[in-house]
Amino acid sequence: MNYTIDQLAQLESEAIYVLRETAAQFENPGLLFSGGKDSIVMAWLAHKAFWPSKLPFPLVHIDTGHNFEETMQYRDGFVERLGANLIVGSVQASIDAGRVREETGPTASRNALQTVTLLDTIEEHQFDAALGGGRRDEEKARAKERFFSARDEFGQWDPKNQRPELWNIFNGRKHHGEHFRVFPLSNWTEMDIWMYIQREEIELPNLYFAHRREVFERGNSLLANTDFVTLQDGEVVEEKLVRFRTIGDATCTGAVESDADTLDKIILEVATARQTERGTRADDQRSETAMEDRKKEGYF
Amino acid sequence: MDLLRFTTAGSVDDGKSTLIGRLLYDSKNTFEDQMAAVEASSKKRGDDNVNLALLTDGLRAEREQGITIDVAYRYFATPRRKFIIADTPGHIQYTRNMVTGASTANLAIILIDARLGVIEQTCRHAFIASLLRIQHVVIAINKMDLVDYDEETYDKIVEQFKQFSSRLRNIVDVTFIPISALHGDNVVDKSDKMSWYQGPSLLYHLETVYIGSDHNHVDARFPVQWVIRPHSNEHHDFRGYAGRVASGVFKPGDEVVVQPSGFTTRIKAVYADEKEIEEAFSPMSVAIRLEDEIDISRGDLIAKPNNPPEATQDIEAMICWFSADTPLTVRGKYVLRHTTNEVKAVIRDVKHKVNINNLHKIEDDLTFELNDIGRISLRTSKPVIVDPYQNNRSTGSFILVDEQTNQTVAAGMII
């Protein structure tokens, strides 16, 4: 008898194990749901992990207010199909309450402000674990993350003082006021995510598929022309055939020119891609250690 | 496509990061924006060539000081396999990091500097690989370019290593490969500078080494992780025991025994999410329904009556100590986490420590400090359901947690 399962099944099993472990070890977890493909896959796996029960934790959306309309429609439909609870933490509310000050200038983005709203939402709802769709292959600081990542009372990540993780024994013990970030998809790559979406026939927001859209070039990124951005001198809006490799705040999520309008074509495109998927994220290009700095502050 | 998890071990200047960078680069698993960043950093540091080691550097302090702080995980794939590398740095927390990386690995690559041959660190790395029961080991003899690709030098190192490793019982499969990570010889492509070497390149070996027999499919062990009780109209009486199969095979109709209660019953159905499946084996995550209503909770273990594991409160184990702040103390109390179970434990006795550079027992200094490895006995507050680590990596392993700091302070392997 050949008792083996392929790599996608192994990653699926590992993620389900981590999701169940999170439900068991914490009193009040929440699953961070952005409407991007990683958090969709994570929520899909959570549905599997606890079936036929409903999810034992809510989905939590940190809403910058600068969303693509398609993401919001998708979110509401997905949450309803899953029968899950949705909690929304609003960056606009943080701005209105004077908790953060909106960036000004032509390249202003609310991406960095999310951290404050995230920490406020965690505190308001007393979440002791926040499940995130982060993957270690995304970025060099994320390569050092644990499955169970301990955060201090200020939500900060200390890369020099992480708990070692051995075998599949996770240590979620914490002091009052501390919380954890948990990353069930740690070992998945972008390619694994796409192949899994194809295998499971998971419906995605149509932003991921090639479509015609008004865009303009800024830095190395191709940004969508939305109400949330201000064009600078020399920036020209053109209609192009594009798709998004990641979905986040509309002011910093870059599109790529692509004619991949099916999953098969996307997988082929990912397989031959010469740029990392975060290569189109303006937020990572602010400095060499942009991600590391944000994580230390309490970012995902 | 299957999955191989491997770890790399080497001392500080053995070229470990260069090797990983080379594997990623030559197997075309690097991206243009990554390479552009590496080229810019190399220039800034004043390196002669593009420094592939920078591909694996993550945090600011690491780039500033040219060191690696913590275990980092890397991913790459070829048409044959997907690989997960646990990249463990070789400095002060070295043993702790290597033990961590090794705990999930199928294979370890141990680097040796061809100019230095087998040194203390080599012995240490091989010992840890054996202790953690990594069955496949590759001895990569690196920097062959600096010894003129000399066959005799290579042969001598192979002999040295074999003499030492004959004392390590868990390493069943050793492969020696002469390489130059800097120039790429025998890493992805076969080198034309070492025609005397008949074996495979490192990548070819990683792609083809047989790991199908590494999982234990004999002893049925299912630690219960979570009880699924929907309380919905549609699934009113559903009660499923969710978990990941640690070892063995579970099928509907199988007679099972639940530990520690000792009740026996049969499996009614096995579910992988919404689908009923024919059988479940390691490492599948499933939910099991039983014929009889028995009181079962997280931390219990479902096994087969013909070879159940041992329920015990007394454990003998090899441990590796992880804490730089507090040493292990006899009579010290800790939280012990084992499979999905958590109990209190008190250290009863320290038998000996091991000098991991020469495998000699240390019996006169029994204080465990950071990185120390040795044999202890402990007693738990409640029975735990265990197997020897030798037979079962899941039910034979545990961690100790400090109750004050909540830090993981030790990794344990049950004897």
XYZ file of C-alpha atoms in Angstrom:
715
model
C 0.000 0.000 0.000
C 1.304 3.448 -0.870
C 0.329 5.761 1.984
C 1.341 9.141 0.638
C -0.440 12.422 0.037
C 0.816 15.108 -2.303
C 2.260 18.441 -1.227
C -1.012 20.395 -1.497
C -2.772 17.835 0.679
C 0.114 18.039 3.171
C -0.113 21.824 3.315
C -3.894 21.617 3.667
C -3.597 19.144 6.526
C -0.983 21.292 8.261
C -3.117 24.450 7.967
C -6.215 22.676 9.289
C -4.144 21.382 12.202
C -2.984 24.942 13.000
C -6.529 26.332 12.739
C -7.876 23.691 15.133
C -4.948 24.263 17.474
C -5.768 27.985 17.500
C -9.402 27.322 18.378
C -8.299 24.948 21.150
C -5.513 27.007 22.713
C -7.114 30.460 22.674
C -10.298 31.767 24.207
C -11.204 34.360 21.635
C -9.513 34.132 18.238
C -10.437 36.129 15.133
C -9.594 35.442 11.505
C -8.239 38.479 9.625
C -10.057 38.609 6.324
C -9.025 41.108 3.662
C -10.829 39.649 0.665
C -7.432 38.744 -0.825
C -6.720 35.233 -2.064
C -4.685 34.154 0.969
C -7.323 35.069 3.506
C -9.969 33.483 1.273
C -8.008 30.219 1.259
C -7.520 30.463 5.025
C -11.247 30.957 5.646
C -11.993 28.094 3.250
C -9.666 25.822 5.266
C -11.291 26.980 8.516
C -14.661 25.937 7.116
C -13.193 22.475 6.452
C -11.484 22.246 9.821
C -14.689 22.569 11.830
C -17.357 21.184 9.490
C -20.219 20.523 10.152
C -19.906 23.129 12.908
C -19.775 26.752 11.952
C -16.496 28.628 12.374
C -15.721 28.959 16.085
C -14.378 32.497 15.470
C -15.463 35.588 13.515
C -13.916 36.988 10.358
C -12.326 40.388 11.001
C -11.912 42.905 8.188
C -9.610 45.885 8.724
C -11.226 48.317 6.309
C -9.066 51.188 5.053
C -12.075 52.740 3.343
C -10.022 52.723 0.153
C -11.268 49.451 -1.194
C -11.950 48.217 -4.634
C -15.696 47.873 -4.933
C -15.317 44.312 -6.185
C -13.557 43.294 -2.957
C -16.440 44.490 -0.800
C -19.079 42.723 -2.878
C -17.063 39.550 -2.791
C -16.532 39.836 0.970
C -20.200 40.088 1.791
C -21.172 37.200 -0.491
C -18.383 34.971 0.859
C -19.216 35.680 4.498
C -22.846 34.835 3.855
C -22.044 31.546 2.100
C -19.776 30.539 4.983
C -22.416 31.505 7.528
C -19.673 33.314 9.451
C -19.779 36.388 11.669
C -18.052 39.469 10.312
C -16.469 42.223 12.391
C -15.239 45.361 10.617
C -12.497 47.578 12.044
C -12.549 50.902 10.243
C -9.500 53.074 9.535
C -11.893 55.953 8.772
C -13.255 55.599 12.315
C -9.677 55.698 13.697
C -9.067 58.897 11.716
C -12.350 60.451 12.842
C -11.581 59.594 16.460
C -8.192 61.278 16.138
C -6.333 58.003 16.806
C -4.267 58.412 13.640
C -3.504 61.231 11.307
C -4.067 60.667 7.633
C -0.939 60.879 5.483
C -0.904 63.851 3.181
C 0.832 64.498 -0.099
C 0.439 62.891 -3.458
C 1.629 59.397 -2.430
C -0.485 59.274 0.722
C -1.695 55.793 1.680
C -3.742 54.418 4.534
C -1.796 51.177 4.516
C 0.369 52.097 7.506
C -2.643 53.355 9.451
C -4.156 49.865 9.374
C -1.796 48.827 12.159
C -3.439 51.192 14.647
C -6.938 50.120 13.629
C -5.904 46.479 13.806
C -4.533 46.874 17.331
C -7.604 48.896 18.375
C -9.915 46.221 16.965
C -7.977 43.478 18.740
C -8.295 45.400 21.995
C -11.958 46.335 21.552
C -13.015 42.739 20.893
C -10.407 41.249 23.243
C -9.038 38.894 20.629
C -6.223 36.807 22.079
C -5.224 35.403 18.685
C -5.479 36.948 15.231
C -5.237 34.444 12.373
C -3.475 35.928 9.359
C -2.890 34.672 5.814
C 0.790 35.700 5.768
C 3.186 33.336 4.030
C 6.901 33.027 4.648
C 7.741 33.127 0.947
C 6.237 36.602 0.564
C 8.957 38.715 2.044
C 12.307 38.365 3.823
C 11.044 39.449 7.262
C 8.122 37.044 6.996
C 10.544 34.175 6.327
C 11.416 34.373 10.036
C 7.858 34.207 11.341
C 6.504 31.418 13.482
C 3.134 29.699 13.096
C 2.285 31.004 16.574
C 3.845 34.456 16.796
C 3.811 36.034 20.255
C 3.128 39.780 20.498
C 3.615 41.978 23.540
C 1.015 44.298 25.016
C 1.785 46.816 22.276
C 1.282 44.257 19.521
C 4.964 44.371 18.653
C 7.008 41.606 17.058
C 10.478 40.966 18.461
C 12.357 38.854 15.912
C 15.260 38.265 18.298
C 13.030 36.760 20.946
C 10.777 34.282 19.193
C 9.691 30.962 20.626
C 11.278 28.010 18.913
C 8.704 25.768 17.221
C 9.456 22.066 17.339
C 7.686 19.204 15.568
C 4.064 20.305 15.498
C 3.814 21.332 19.132
C 2.711 24.957 19.422
C 3.083 27.011 22.571
C 0.259 29.559 22.814
C 0.672 30.359 26.515
C 0.632 34.057 27.254
C 0.335 36.664 29.965
C -2.709 38.843 30.347
C -2.778 41.566 27.705
C -0.517 39.763 25.261
C -1.834 38.229 22.095
C -0.730 36.022 19.236
C -0.691 36.236 15.491
C -1.195 32.837 13.944
C -0.216 32.018 10.364
C -1.670 28.699 9.158
C -0.407 29.268 5.584
C 3.225 29.831 6.655
C 4.570 27.066 4.437
C 2.499 27.837 1.331
C 3.983 29.608 -1.671
C 2.091 31.817 -4.093
C 2.036 28.884 -6.510
C 0.573 26.547 -3.861
C -2.230 29.033 -3.212
C -3.146 29.202 -6.895
C -2.978 25.455 -7.401
C -5.154 24.921 -4.340
C -7.707 27.491 -5.545
C -7.843 25.587 -8.813
C -8.122 22.165 -7.191
C -10.858 23.284 -4.804
C -12.608 25.444 -7.409
C -12.720 28.425 -5.045
C -14.406 31.492 -6.465
C -12.263 34.661 -6.318
C -12.853 38.420 -6.680
C -12.625 39.199 -10.399
C -9.798 41.706 -9.744
C -7.432 38.731 -9.912
C -8.371 38.044 -13.529
C -7.333 40.134 -16.504
C -9.698 43.030 -17.207
C -9.512 46.491 -18.777
C -8.945 49.283 -16.287
C -7.680 52.859 -16.088
C -4.169 52.817 -14.615
C -1.095 55.007 -14.326
C 2.560 54.356 -13.522
C 4.063 55.379 -10.173
C 7.479 54.145 -9.072
C 7.660 50.536 -10.222
C 3.948 50.047 -9.770
C 0.931 50.337 -11.997
C -1.788 51.881 -9.836
C -5.510 51.974 -10.529
C -7.028 55.391 -11.119
C -9.528 55.612 -8.266
C -11.070 58.419 -6.219
C -8.482 57.744 -3.507
C -5.372 58.794 -5.449
C -4.177 62.177 -6.680
C -2.297 62.248 -9.949
C 1.105 63.904 -9.881
C 2.708 65.888 -12.664
C 3.692 63.688 -15.522
C 1.476 60.761 -14.513
C -0.722 59.738 -17.401
C -3.844 57.624 -17.110
C -4.205 54.912 -19.713
C -6.619 52.045 -20.111
C -4.775 48.740 -20.040
C -5.483 45.031 -19.797
C -4.381 44.243 -16.240
C -4.894 42.026 -13.237
C -3.851 42.196 -9.570
C -1.478 39.692 -7.968
C -2.336 40.874 -4.444
C -5.347 42.769 -3.234
C -5.112 45.414 -0.569
C -5.620 49.099 -0.175
C -6.396 50.623 -3.570
C -3.754 53.335 -3.129
C -0.790 50.995 -2.918
C -1.782 47.742 -4.619
C -0.203 47.625 -8.034
C -1.615 45.888 -11.083
C 0.357 43.968 -13.667
C -0.287 43.973 -17.373
C -1.666 40.564 -18.158
C -4.106 38.737 -20.376
C -4.541 35.889 -17.862
C -8.300 35.669 -17.526
C -8.541 32.052 -16.309
C -6.947 30.106 -13.439
C -4.937 28.013 -15.897
C -3.469 31.123 -17.469
C -2.730 32.674 -14.069
C -0.888 29.552 -12.922
C 1.175 29.614 -16.096
C 1.898 33.289 -15.513
C 2.933 32.719 -11.880
C 5.190 29.827 -12.948
C 7.087 32.055 -15.369
C 6.938 35.292 -13.343
C 10.214 37.133 -13.005
C 9.042 39.492 -10.224
C 7.899 38.534 -6.725
C 4.239 39.213 -6.086
C 4.985 41.941 -3.556
C 7.225 43.568 -6.183
C 4.103 45.499 -7.159
C 3.372 46.682 -3.620
C 4.310 50.335 -3.186
C 4.208 49.869 0.603
C 7.148 47.427 0.495
C 9.225 49.714 -1.691
C 9.451 52.540 0.806
C 12.708 51.080 2.149
C 14.700 47.856 2.211
C 13.302 46.928 5.606
C 9.803 48.373 5.151
C 8.051 45.124 6.056
C 10.295 44.403 9.049
C 9.659 47.886 10.455
C 5.895 47.603 10.064
C 5.842 44.149 11.639
C 7.741 45.393 14.679
C 5.042 48.044 15.075
C 2.331 45.416 15.047
C 1.494 44.980 11.347
C 0.325 41.543 10.142
C 4.217 16.302 -6.542
C 5.620 15.530 -3.109
C 7.334 17.564 -0.450
C 10.819 17.301 1.056
C 11.708 19.250 4.180
C 15.403 19.653 4.815
C 17.676 21.545 7.132
C 21.168 22.855 6.561
C 23.947 22.722 9.130
C 27.348 24.264 9.012
C 29.614 26.424 11.098
C 29.964 30.130 10.565
C 32.107 30.288 7.434
C 31.190 27.016 5.768
C 29.246 28.790 3.045
C 25.787 27.678 4.068
C 23.976 30.821 2.967
C 25.943 30.807 -0.277
C 24.857 27.208 -0.879
C 21.187 28.005 -0.331
C 21.482 31.105 -2.501
C 23.133 28.980 -5.177
C 20.388 26.329 -5.014
C 17.707 29.004 -5.390
C 19.543 30.876 -8.146
C 20.664 27.953 -10.298
C 17.294 26.195 -10.043
C 15.725 29.445 -11.308
C 13.759 30.088 -8.135
C 14.850 33.696 -7.712
C 13.085 36.749 -9.061
C 14.395 39.795 -10.863
C 13.463 42.222 -8.097
C 15.183 39.980 -5.503
C 18.342 39.766 -7.603
C 18.310 43.525 -8.183
C 18.138 44.064 -4.406
C 20.971 41.562 -3.822
C 23.157 43.173 -6.477
C 22.613 46.606 -4.940
C 23.449 45.313 -1.434
C 26.563 43.487 -2.671
C 27.812 46.691 -4.249
C 27.088 48.679 -1.090
C 29.034 46.179 1.029
C 31.928 46.222 -1.407
C 31.719 42.504 -2.319
C 33.619 41.473 -5.455
C 30.864 39.365 -6.951
C 27.113 39.283 -6.548
C 26.864 37.771 -3.088
C 24.251 34.990 -3.332
C 24.319 34.587 0.442
C 22.406 37.861 0.660
C 19.403 36.104 -0.868
C 18.821 34.457 2.488
C 19.475 37.444 4.745
C 16.323 38.794 6.255
C 16.475 41.293 9.058
C 18.271 44.602 9.335
C 20.668 43.499 12.064
C 21.616 40.485 9.955
C 22.533 42.560 6.955
C 24.393 45.069 9.071
C 26.415 42.436 10.901
C 26.576 39.826 8.150
C 25.049 37.140 10.410
C 21.791 35.195 10.596
C 19.690 35.592 13.710
C 17.052 32.930 13.708
C 15.693 29.941 11.857
C 14.362 31.126 8.514
C 12.307 29.065 6.120
C 12.884 29.077 2.354
C 10.815 27.585 -0.395
C 11.594 26.409 -3.856
C 10.268 23.901 -6.291
C 11.448 21.940 -9.297
C 9.190 19.947 -11.598
C 9.899 16.912 -9.385
C 9.457 18.201 -5.845
C 8.609 21.094 -3.592
C 11.258 21.895 -0.966
C 11.084 23.597 2.411
C 14.475 24.586 3.797
C 14.914 25.286 7.492
C 17.921 27.601 7.366
C 19.566 27.494 10.792
C 22.280 29.976 11.649
C 25.589 28.906 13.148
C 26.324 31.100 16.104
C 25.562 31.249 19.810
C 22.071 29.734 19.790
C 23.231 27.248 17.249
C 22.224 23.995 18.893
C 18.816 25.338 19.806
C 18.217 26.497 16.243
C 19.425 23.324 14.623
C 17.295 21.176 16.919
C 14.297 23.312 15.954
C 15.015 23.071 12.241
C 15.757 19.353 12.474
C 12.517 18.509 14.286
C 10.471 18.802 11.095
C 13.097 17.734 8.559
C 13.304 14.581 6.445
C 16.888 15.307 5.485
C 19.878 17.267 6.763
C 22.680 18.751 4.706
C 25.849 19.009 6.787
C 28.503 21.251 5.295
C 32.185 20.589 5.728
C 34.921 22.992 4.642
C 37.220 20.874 2.446
C 40.259 22.719 3.822
C 39.407 21.844 7.425
C 37.855 18.370 7.156
C 35.761 16.896 9.972
C 35.848 19.282 12.916
C 34.051 19.496 16.255
C 31.055 21.250 14.710
C 30.647 18.472 12.163
C 30.341 15.953 14.971
C 27.868 18.202 16.733
C 25.703 18.534 13.628
C 25.735 14.817 12.923
C 24.884 14.056 16.543
C 21.882 16.411 16.482
C 20.675 14.931 13.190
C 20.869 11.487 14.760
C 19.262 12.578 18.036
C 16.307 14.124 16.175
C 16.148 11.007 13.997
C 16.696 12.579 10.622
C 17.112 9.478 8.545
C 18.748 11.012 5.489
C 21.966 12.969 5.712
C 23.983 14.618 2.961
C 27.579 15.476 3.746
C 28.348 18.350 1.377
C 32.097 18.830 1.217
C 32.269 22.475 0.223
C 34.971 24.818 -1.088
C 36.432 22.101 -3.313
C 37.677 24.975 -5.500
C 40.071 25.948 -2.695
C 41.678 22.468 -2.628
C 42.056 22.265 -6.421
C 39.105 19.871 -6.686
C 41.368 17.196 -5.240
C 39.987 13.654 -5.002
C 42.323 12.552 -2.215
C 41.252 15.399 0.061
C 37.651 14.383 -0.528
C 38.323 10.685 0.167
C 40.103 11.504 3.405
C 37.153 13.539 4.693
C 34.700 10.780 3.744
C 36.784 8.310 5.770
C 37.007 10.678 8.761
C 33.263 11.137 8.804
C 32.465 7.435 8.456
C 34.661 6.606 11.431
C 32.801 9.084 13.585
C 29.277 8.384 12.358
C 29.458 4.655 12.974
C 28.625 5.608 16.579
C 25.379 7.320 15.570
C 22.608 4.796 15.239
C 19.778 6.810 13.699
C 21.400 7.961 10.525
C 20.501 5.264 8.057
C 21.313 6.920 4.756
C 24.442 9.052 4.215
C 25.419 10.572 0.860
C 28.708 12.402 0.263
C 28.876 15.126 -2.399
C 31.911 17.330 -3.236
C 30.746 20.849 -4.130
C 31.717 24.457 -4.567
C 28.759 26.588 -3.553
C 30.565 29.728 -4.683
C 31.054 28.512 -8.245
C 28.097 26.134 -8.418
C 30.018 22.871 -8.901
C 27.763 19.832 -8.263
C 25.064 21.988 -6.678
C 22.443 22.037 -9.426
C 24.581 20.926 -12.365
C 27.300 18.270 -12.383
C 30.768 19.783 -12.273
C 33.229 19.254 -15.115
C 36.115 19.871 -12.723
C 35.621 16.668 -10.711
C 35.320 13.894 -13.261
C 36.453 11.442 -10.547
C 33.119 11.950 -8.755
C 30.488 9.579 -10.129
C 27.519 10.509 -7.922
C 24.619 12.911 -8.446
C 24.547 16.680 -8.039
C 23.091 17.897 -4.749
C 19.814 19.026 -6.292
C 19.362 15.775 -8.196
C 19.829 13.867 -4.948
C 17.302 16.104 -3.137
C 14.818 15.554 -5.957
C 15.103 11.790 -5.965
C 15.948 10.573 -2.440
C 13.228 8.126 -1.353
C 11.354 9.295 1.736
C 8.186 7.222 1.309
C 9.109 4.912 4.185
C 9.859 7.715 6.677
C 6.319 7.864 8.067
C 5.208 5.254 10.572
C 2.166 3.508 9.089
C 2.174 0.630 11.579
C 1.312 1.947 15.049
C -2.125 3.590 14.968
C -2.039 6.841 16.958
C -4.632 9.621 16.752
C -4.308 12.455 19.306
C -7.683 14.162 19.730
C -7.289 17.863 19.029
C -10.824 19.240 19.091
C -14.322 17.802 19.523
C -16.738 18.817 16.767
C -20.300 19.142 18.099
C -22.404 21.317 15.793
C -25.648 21.332 17.842
C -27.476 22.189 14.634
C -30.798 20.745 13.469
C -29.188 19.211 10.437
C -26.368 17.517 12.374
C -28.033 17.132 15.716
C -26.204 14.046 16.957
C -22.925 14.625 15.179
C -19.908 14.181 17.430
C -16.592 14.058 15.598
C -13.086 13.831 17.020
C -10.842 16.100 15.016
C -7.092 15.681 14.781
C -4.087 14.848 12.679
C -3.102 11.194 12.347
C 0.265 10.830 14.086
C 0.943 7.368 12.706
C -0.750 4.204 11.478
C -3.956 3.775 9.484
C -7.578 4.279 10.603
C -10.547 2.816 8.700
C -14.301 2.645 9.311
C -15.064 -0.579 11.228
C -11.648 -0.718 12.943
C -11.689 -1.620 16.619
C -10.068 1.167 18.647
C -9.102 1.855 22.231
C -9.293 5.327 23.742
C -6.480 6.310 26.113
C -6.231 7.002 28.988
C -9.781 5.720 29.784
C -9.137 2.360 28.074
C -12.654 2.134 26.578
C -12.921 0.216 23.340
C -15.300 0.804 20.447
C -15.306 0.867 16.642
C -14.847 3.599 14.078
C -18.166 4.568 12.517
C -16.838 6.950 9.878
C -13.780 8.977 8.919
C -14.273 12.448 7.458
C -11.974 14.715 5.497
C -14.096 17.879 5.776
C -17.492 17.027 4.231
C -16.449 13.794 2.569
C -16.491 10.352 4.150
C -13.240 8.630 3.279
C -12.028 5.008 3.219
C -8.959 5.440 5.394
C -6.839 8.025 7.122
C -3.083 7.927 7.674
C -0.261 10.269 8.680
C -0.110 13.262 8.165
C -3.812 13.700 7.276
C -6.105 16.002 9.287
C -9.487 14.300 9.650
C -12.476 13.862 11.954
C -13.379 10.440 13.331
C -16.845 9.353 14.513
C -17.111 6.381 16.862
C -19.892 3.788 17.305
C -20.329 4.411 21.027
C -20.762 7.618 22.958
C -17.658 7.785 25.104
C -16.417 10.778 27.044
C -13.411 11.913 25.011
C -11.707 15.267 25.113
C -8.671 17.091 23.752
C -5.463 15.391 24.801
C -6.923 11.872 24.688
C -5.513 9.455 22.159
C -7.260 6.922 19.900
C -5.176 3.796 19.181
C -5.694 0.118 18.305
C -6.049 -2.515 21.035
C -3.310 -4.793 19.617
C -0.476 -2.301 20.258
C -1.616 0.615 22.395
C 0.941 3.171 23.568
C 1.977 3.428 27.173
C 0.063 5.641 29.628
C 2.630 6.823 32.140
C 3.521 9.565 34.598
C 7.218 8.734 34.596
C 9.255 9.740 31.589
C 12.907 9.249 30.713
C 14.079 11.540 27.972
C 16.914 13.223 26.158
C 16.388 16.964 26.248
C 17.978 20.012 24.697
C 17.875 23.102 26.910
C 16.796 26.328 25.166
C 16.809 29.035 27.789
C 19.657 31.536 28.030
C 18.111 33.109 31.158
C 17.440 30.225 33.532
C 19.159 26.854 33.811
C 17.230 23.602 34.297
C 16.898 22.674 37.956
C 16.214 19.338 39.607
C 12.809 19.566 41.338
C 12.006 22.402 38.901
C 8.385 22.483 37.739
C 7.399 23.112 34.138
C 4.437 22.792 31.827
C 4.880 19.822 29.527
C 3.195 19.902 26.121
C 2.933 16.567 24.339
C 0.787 15.988 21.214
C -2.414 17.898 22.056
C -2.007 17.406 25.764
C -0.743 19.759 28.459
C 0.251 18.641 31.961
C 2.529 19.784 34.745
C 5.883 18.118 35.159
C 8.602 18.056 37.779
C 12.229 17.211 36.983
C 13.172 14.223 39.183
C 16.701 13.550 38.142
C 19.445 14.587 35.782
C 21.350 11.493 34.659
C 24.078 12.995 32.530
C 24.855 15.572 29.915
C 26.479 14.854 26.577
C 29.561 16.580 25.244
C 28.226 16.834 21.742
C 31.614 17.478 20.227
C 32.937 14.029 21.118
C 29.822 12.213 22.462
C 31.402 11.698 25.903
C 29.069 11.643 28.900
C 29.393 14.489 31.384
C 28.548 13.380 34.925
C 30.274 15.970 37.118
C 28.500 19.118 35.868
C 24.753 18.535 35.689
C 23.510 22.103 35.247
C 21.716 22.517 31.936
C 22.429 25.856 30.281
C 21.500 27.112 26.827
C 22.248 24.464 24.143
C 23.026 21.667 26.638
C 21.829 18.180 25.756
C 21.432 15.302 28.162
C 19.305 12.670 29.816
C 16.745 13.418 32.518
C 13.753 11.813 34.190
C 10.559 13.637 35.066
C 7.150 12.939 36.561
C 3.910 14.362 35.210
C 0.813 15.428 37.156
C -1.430 13.216 35.016
C -0.744 10.255 32.732
C 0.521 11.047 29.240
C 0.211 8.597 26.363
C 3.667 8.087 24.935
C 5.880 6.037 22.649
C 9.662 6.061 22.458
C 10.836 8.810 20.077
C 12.768 6.081 18.315
C 9.459 4.579 17.158
C 7.332 7.664 16.801
C 8.365 11.260 16.258
C 4.884 12.586 17.185
C 3.994 10.674 20.323
C 7.654 10.505 21.395
C 8.340 14.242 21.511
C 7.463 17.032 23.936
C 8.393 20.568 24.906
C 8.822 22.136 28.353
C 7.405 25.599 29.010
C 8.474 27.897 31.846
C 5.357 28.799 33.844
C 6.638 32.257 34.727
C 7.825 33.461 31.325
C 5.735 31.150 29.109
C 8.891 30.602 27.044
C 9.617 27.238 25.475
C 12.698 26.152 27.439
C 13.349 22.582 26.288
C 12.739 20.041 23.561
C 12.391 16.445 24.726
C 12.704 13.042 23.092
C 11.284 10.140 25.073
C 13.492 7.094 25.583
